[in-house]
Amino acid sequence: PRVIPGVSAAFSAPLLGSIPVTHRGVANQVVLCTGYGRDNTSPDLIRYHPEQTVVFLMAVGRLRQLSARLIDLAGYPGKTPVGIVERAGCPEQRTVVGTLEDIGDIAEKYDVKPPSTIVVGEVVRVLLEEDESGESVVGLVQNATAGAELV
């Protein structure tokens, strides 16, 4: 992969993981957040909007806490899709998908580590929507830029 100066991981990582940050009729706005605020605090969260994508940088270390806060404090439905793109642009890149309710368990199962970019919103389902049986893709998706496959 090529590194293009000036293109943030907030946009490039989701794209490399087959997750658009906006998509007509699905998401018309993008919010970028850090995972850790000043003095290790959690960032303020914006209330849920169904046509919004939220991209979190440097947040995989507090994924469970972040998921719970989005549900409890920001009004996100537990079934909101979440995608994590780990090591975007590297040969070891992986994309893990789930929902706010189960992404913590899925990330633990597949030992997701930094650097990772977290994408929250319906756009996660746009390109990774169904496997061969018609079920929503959940779990580890290998080589997402070449086509989703369940592992």
Backbone as CSV, one residue per row, in Angstrom:
resi,resn,N_x,N_y,N_z,CA_x,CA_y,CA_z,C_x,C_y,C_z
1,PRO,0.823,-1.191,0.000,0.000,0.000,0.000,0.867,1.255,0.000
2,ARG,0.331,2.304,-0.563,1.034,3.576,-0.588,0.587,4.436,0.577
3,VAL,1.517,5.202,1.127,1.199,6.182,2.151,1.047,7.520,1.455
4,ILE,-0.089,8.173,1.677,-0.341,9.465,1.060,-0.362,10.516,2.168
5,PRO,0.644,11.383,2.205,0.686,12.408,3.258,-0.581,13.255,3.259
6,GLY,-1.092,13.523,4.429,-2.246,14.389,4.553,-3.585,13.675,4.586
7,VAL,-3.621,12.376,4.350,-4.875,11.636,4.432,-4.937,10.974,5.808
8,SER,-5.866,11.423,6.621,-5.985,10.948,7.992,-6.446,9.501,8.051
9,ALA,-5.999,8.793,9.078,-6.479,7.432,9.322,-7.985,7.416,9.548
10,ALA,-8.546,8.542,9.960,-9.989,8.624,10.169,-10.755,8.363,8.877
11,PHE,-10.147,8.659,7.733,-10.780,8.420,6.441,-10.172,7.223,5.720
12,SER,-8.861,7.068,5.801,-8.208,5.997,5.042,-8.434,4.621,5.655
13,ALA,-8.381,4.500,6.969,-8.550,3.189,7.600,-9.922,2.585,7.312
14,PRO,-11.014,3.329,7.506,-12.317,2.732,7.159,-12.395,2.324,5.689
15,LEU,-11.890,3.152,4.803,-11.921,2.833,3.375,-11.155,1.547,3.088
16,LEU,-9.968,1.405,3.683,-9.180,0.191,3.494,-9.889,-1.033,4.069
17,GLY,-10.759,-0.820,5.058,-11.538,-1.903,5.648,-12.890,-2.101,4.992
18,SER,-13.090,-1.501,3.824,-14.354,-1.594,3.075,-15.530,-0.974,3.809
19,ILE,-15.260,0.081,4.566,-16.308,0.801,5.280,-16.257,2.263,4.830
20,PRO,-17.246,2.724,4.069,-17.267,4.141,3.705,-17.718,4.954,4.920
21,VAL,-17.196,6.149,5.114,-17.647,6.943,6.265,-18.954,7.670,5.972
22,THR,-19.237,7.902,4.687,-20.549,8.411,4.281,-21.050,7.538,3.140
23,HIS,-22.361,7.491,2.997,-22.945,6.719,1.900,-24.366,7.245,1.701
24,ARG,-24.695,7.568,0.476,-26.009,8.143,0.175,-27.128,7.282,0.748
25,GLY,-27.999,7.929,1.494,-29.142,7.242,2.072,-28.834,6.489,3.359
26,VAL,-27.566,6.475,3.767,-27.180,5.752,4.985,-26.573,6.704,6.015
27,ALA,-25.561,7.451,5.618,-24.893,8.379,6.538,-24.483,9.625,5.774
28,ASN,-24.895,10.773,6.304,-24.572,12.027,5.641,-23.676,12.935,6.466
29,GLN,-23.175,12.436,7.581,-22.262,13.223,8.395,-21.270,12.314,9.113
30,VAL,-20.092,12.871,9.376,-19.026,12.132,10.042,-18.532,12.949,11.227
31,VAL,-18.385,12.294,12.365,-17.832,12.918,13.560,-16.543,12.182,13.901
32,LEU,-15.473,12.915,14.137,-14.185,12.322,14.502,-13.927,12.576,15.981
33,CYS,-13.525,11.535,16.688,-13.256,11.642,18.122,-11.966,10.918,18.471
34,THR,-11.339,11.373,19.505,-10.208,10.656,20.066,-10.736,9.694,21.122
35,GLY,-9.989,8.672,21.410,-10.396,7.729,22.442,-10.052,8.188,23.839
36,TYR,-9.069,9.057,23.935,-8.600,9.535,25.231,-8.476,11.046,25.205
37,GLY,-9.117,11.693,26.159,-9.001,13.139,26.278,-7.851,13.503,27.191
38,ARG,-7.785,14.786,27.521,-6.746,15.286,28.415,-6.794,14.557,29.755
39,ASP,-5.653,14.233,30.279,-5.533,13.537,31.569,-6.284,12.209,31.581
40,ASN,-6.286,11.515,30.428,-6.874,10.183,30.308,-8.398,10.168,30.468
41,THR,-9.045,11.308,30.232,-10.496,11.367,30.343,-11.140,10.802,29.082
42,SER,-12.416,10.507,29.171,-13.177,10.060,28.004,-13.715,11.283,27.278
43,PRO,-13.784,11.234,25.952,-14.299,12.383,25.210,-15.804,12.560,25.420
44,ASP,-16.262,13.801,25.285,-17.704,14.047,25.295,-18.291,13.377,24.061
45,LEU,-19.446,12.792,24.211,-20.080,12.075,23.110,-21.257,12.860,22.561
46,ILE,-21.444,12.786,21.257,-22.561,13.431,20.596,-23.730,12.451,20.577
47,ARG,-24.944,12.965,20.794,-26.136,12.129,20.809,-26.288,11.351,19.506
48,TYR,-26.883,10.194,19.622,-27.119,9.311,18.477,-27.965,9.990,17.413
49,HIS,-27.562,9.800,16.193,-28.361,10.185,15.018,-28.187,9.056,14.010
50,PRO,-29.264,8.506,13.469,-29.154,7.320,12.608,-28.359,7.543,11.321
51,GLU,-28.219,8.780,10.868,-27.478,9.039,9.633,-26.098,9.627,9.913
52,GLN,-25.528,9.248,11.027,-24.229,9.765,11.444,-23.226,8.627,11.603
53,THR,-22.006,8.879,11.180,-20.899,7.951,11.404,-19.964,8.591,12.413
54,VAL,-19.533,7.818,13.393,-18.545,8.312,14.345,-17.290,7.467,14.187
55,VAL,-16.157,8.133,14.010,-14.865,7.462,13.873,-14.044,7.814,15.104
56,PHE,-13.586,6.779,15.800,-12.757,6.963,16.992,-11.331,6.546,16.675
57,LEU,-10.401,7.425,16.996,-8.980,7.139,16.847,-8.402,6.861,18.226
58,MET,-7.477,5.942,18.298,-6.771,5.609,19.547,-7.738,5.253,20.679
59,ALA,-8.748,4.441,20.393,-9.761,4.143,21.404,-9.924,2.663,21.691
60,VAL,-9.194,1.794,21.007,-9.419,0.352,21.168,-9.110,-0.119,22.590
61,GLY,-8.272,0.591,23.312,-7.939,0.228,24.681,-9.083,0.412,25.662
62,ARG,-10.067,1.170,25.273,-11.238,1.352,26.139,-12.529,1.076,25.377
63,LEU,-12.480,0.067,24.540,-13.603,-0.275,23.672,-14.877,-0.600,24.451
64,ARG,-14.765,-1.412,25.490,-15.961,-1.781,26.265,-16.583,-0.552,26.938
65,GLN,-15.748,0.271,27.531,-16.235,1.482,28.186,-16.874,2.418,27.166
66,LEU,-16.232,2.574,26.027,-16.758,3.436,24.972,-18.114,2.928,24.491
67,SER,-18.231,1.637,24.247,-19.497,1.051,23.794,-20.607,1.290,24.817
68,ALA,-20.299,1.064,26.075,-21.297,1.264,27.138,-21.717,2.722,27.232
69,ARG,-20.775,3.625,27.111,-21.096,5.063,27.180,-21.949,5.496,25.988
70,LEU,-21.652,4.957,24.812,-22.469,5.310,23.643,-23.921,4.865,23.836
71,ILE,-24.104,3.681,24.403,-25.461,3.171,24.649,-26.132,3.938,25.789
72,ASP,-25.450,4.042,26.929,-26.052,4.596,28.145,-26.157,6.114,28.162
73,LEU,-25.153,6.794,27.636,-25.123,8.249,27.740,-25.491,8.986,26.461
74,ALA,-25.268,8.360,25.313,-25.507,9.059,24.050,-26.713,8.509,23.285
75,GLY,-27.391,7.513,23.852,-28.628,7.030,23.256,-28.491,6.128,22.042
76,TYR,-27.316,5.523,21.853,-27.133,4.622,20.709,-27.836,3.298,20.964
77,PRO,-28.542,2.758,19.975,-29.109,1.413,20.131,-27.977,0.386,20.262
78,GLY,-28.180,-0.622,21.061,-27.163,-1.655,21.249,-26.801,-2.388,19.971
79,LYS,-27.729,-2.419,19.018,-27.502,-3.124,17.750,-26.794,-2.254,16.702
80,THR,-26.348,-1.061,17.095,-25.629,-0.196,16.160,-24.366,-0.908,15.690
81,PRO,-24.144,-0.988,14.380,-22.947,-1.663,13.852,-21.649,-0.945,14.234
82,VAL,-20.623,-1.756,14.452,-19.287,-1.244,14.764,-18.278,-2.029,13.936
83,GLY,-17.349,-1.317,13.356,-16.243,-1.946,12.644,-14.936,-1.449,13.219
84,ILE,-13.979,-2.334,13.358,-12.640,-1.947,13.807,-11.657,-2.362,12.732
85,VAL,-10.907,-1.398,12.243,-9.877,-1.691,11.257,-8.541,-1.620,11.977
86,GLU,-7.916,-2.770,12.095,-6.648,-2.898,12.809,-5.501,-2.887,11.797
87,ARG,-4.474,-2.115,12.094,-3.266,-2.041,11.263,-3.598,-1.707,9.804
88,ALA,-4.426,-0.696,9.623,-4.875,-0.305,8.282,-3.690,-0.039,7.359
89,GLY,-3.761,-0.628,6.188,-2.738,-0.430,5.174,-1.518,-1.313,5.320
90,CYS,-1.465,-2.116,6.367,-0.343,-3.030,6.585,-0.719,-4.427,6.090
91,PRO,0.263,-5.251,5.796,-0.054,-6.616,5.355,-0.886,-7.396,6.374
92,GLU,-0.770,-7.047,7.652,-1.503,-7.749,8.717,-2.873,-7.124,8.988
93,GLN,-3.334,-6.237,8.128,-4.611,-5.557,8.355,-5.735,-6.558,8.581
94,ARG,-6.587,-6.221,9.555,-7.790,-7.017,9.809,-8.952,-6.060,10.055
95,THR,-10.140,-6.489,9.695,-11.349,-5.745,10.005,-12.242,-6.663,10.830
96,VAL,-12.669,-6.161,11.972,-13.538,-6.899,12.877,-14.857,-6.139,12.950
97,VAL,-15.971,-6.840,12.818,-17.270,-6.181,12.850,-18.196,-6.834,13.866
98,GLY,-19.096,-6.016,14.395,-20.078,-6.482,15.360,-21.058,-5.359,15.642
99,THR,-21.588,-5.341,16.848,-22.490,-4.278,17.288,-21.948,-3.698,18.585
100,LEU,-22.523,-2.594,19.016,-22.084,-2.018,20.292,-22.220,-3.018,21.427
101,GLU,-23.209,-3.909,21.331,-23.426,-4.899,22.389,-22.358,-5.983,22.423
102,ASP,-21.816,-6.366,21.274,-20.912,-7.520,21.267,-19.496,-7.241,20.763
103,ILE,-19.199,-6.022,20.342,-17.890,-5.756,19.749,-16.753,-5.948,20.757
104,GLY,-17.003,-5.687,22.032,-15.971,-5.910,23.047,-15.563,-7.372,23.115
105,ASP,-16.538,-8.267,23.097,-16.261,-9.703,23.126,-15.575,-10.160,21.841
106,ILE,-16.042,-9.641,20.704,-15.447,-10.024,19.416,-13.999,-9.552,19.335
107,ALA,-13.749,-8.310,19.749,-12.375,-7.774,19.720,-11.464,-8.560,20.650
108,GLU,-11.990,-8.978,21.791,-11.200,-9.789,22.721,-10.912,-11.165,22.117
109,LYS,-11.912,-11.770,21.504,-11.748,-13.086,20.893,-10.638,-13.078,19.846
110,TYR,-10.580,-11.991,19.050,-9.587,-11.909,17.981,-8.362,-11.091,18.378
111,ASP,-8.258,-10.753,19.664,-7.080,-10.070,20.206,-6.728,-8.809,19.414
112,VAL,-7.717,-7.961,19.200,-7.516,-6.710,18.470,-6.640,-5.777,19.309
113,LYS,-5.647,-5.204,18.667,-4.680,-4.330,19.329,-4.546,-3.015,18.555
114,PRO,-3.968,-1.999,19.193,-3.629,-0.775,18.461,-2.507,-1.070,17.472
115,PRO,-2.373,-0.315,16.423,-3.224,0.802,16.029,-4.507,0.302,15.358
116,SER,-5.614,0.827,15.815,-6.921,0.454,15.274,-7.809,1.679,15.183
117,THR,-8.662,1.688,14.183,-9.634,2.758,13.995,-11.019,2.142,14.147
118,ILE,-11.847,2.765,14.982,-13.184,2.258,15.271,-14.202,3.098,14.514
119,VAL,-15.110,2.432,13.813,-16.177,3.109,13.066,-17.513,2.642,13.630
120,VAL,-18.361,3.606,14.003,-19.664,3.303,14.584,-20.744,3.912,13.701
121,GLY,-21.679,3.072,13.262,-22.796,3.568,12.473,-23.210,2.582,11.400
122,GLU,-24.313,2.892,10.769,-24.900,1.997,9.770,-24.011,1.776,8.556
123,VAL,-23.056,2.671,8.299,-22.160,2.494,7.149,-21.346,1.213,7.244
124,VAL,-21.155,0.715,8.450,-20.390,-0.529,8.619,-21.028,-1.656,7.824
125,ARG,-22.340,-1.615,7.689,-23.069,-2.679,6.986,-23.141,-2.495,5.466
126,VAL,-22.777,-1.337,4.963,-22.998,-1.031,3.545,-22.287,-2.002,2.616
127,LEU,-20.996,-2.203,2.798,-20.237,-3.073,1.896,-19.998,-4.466,2.470
128,LEU,-20.227,-4.638,3.763,-19.999,-5.935,4.405,-21.324,-6.529,4.867
129,GLU,-22.384,-6.228,4.153,-23.722,-6.489,4.665,-24.051,-7.952,4.915
130,GLU,-23.798,-8.820,3.953,-24.249,-10.198,4.119,-23.191,-11.182,3.639
131,ASP,-23.191,-12.344,4.251,-22.346,-13.423,3.748,-23.185,-14.264,2.778
132,GLU,-22.666,-15.395,2.364,-23.347,-16.223,1.372,-24.719,-16.714,1.830
133,SER,-24.926,-16.856,3.127,-26.200,-17.354,3.639,-27.226,-16.242,3.841
134,GLY,-26.822,-14.989,3.597,-27.729,-13.869,3.783,-27.668,-13.265,5.171
135,GLU,-26.797,-13.800,6.027,-26.646,-13.286,7.386,-25.696,-12.095,7.392
136,SER,-25.903,-11.162,8.330,-24.977,-10.050,8.488,-23.618,-10.591,8.894
137,VAL,-22.583,-10.005,8.331,-21.222,-10.422,8.653,-20.885,-9.934,10.054
138,VAL,-20.406,-10.841,10.904,-19.990,-10.526,12.253,-18.720,-11.296,12.528
139,GLY,-17.781,-10.665,13.205,-16.541,-11.335,13.557,-15.378,-10.781,12.776
140,LEU,-14.452,-11.630,12.436,-13.221,-11.237,11.769,-13.377,-11.337,10.263
141,VAL,-13.080,-10.258,9.578,-13.117,-10.224,8.124,-11.672,-10.040,7.662
142,GLN,-11.130,-11.024,6.969,-9.745,-10.946,6.488,-9.706,-10.310,5.111
143,ASN,-8.645,-9.582,4.826,-8.437,-8.991,3.509,-9.677,-8.254,3.018
144,ALA,-10.186,-7.380,3.850,-11.436,-6.703,3.539,-11.371,-5.904,2.246
145,THR,-10.216,-5.418,1.866,-10.135,-4.629,0.640,-10.237,-5.496,-0.594
146,ALA,-10.012,-6.801,-0.445,-10.103,-7.723,-1.588,-11.442,-8.439,-1.637
147,GLY,-12.268,-8.231,-0.622,-13.568,-8.898,-0.568,-13.743,-9.558,0.781
148,ALA,-14.881,-9.380,1.373,-15.120,-9.900,2.707,-15.214,-11.416,2.709
149,GLU,-14.610,-12.004,3.702,-14.781,-13.441,3.917,-14.775,-13.701,5.422
150,LEU,-15.594,-14.610,5.843,-15.646,-14.938,7.268,-14.536,-15.894,7.612
151,VAL,-13.979,-15.710,8.801,-12.921,-16.599,9.284,-13.378,-17.215,10.582
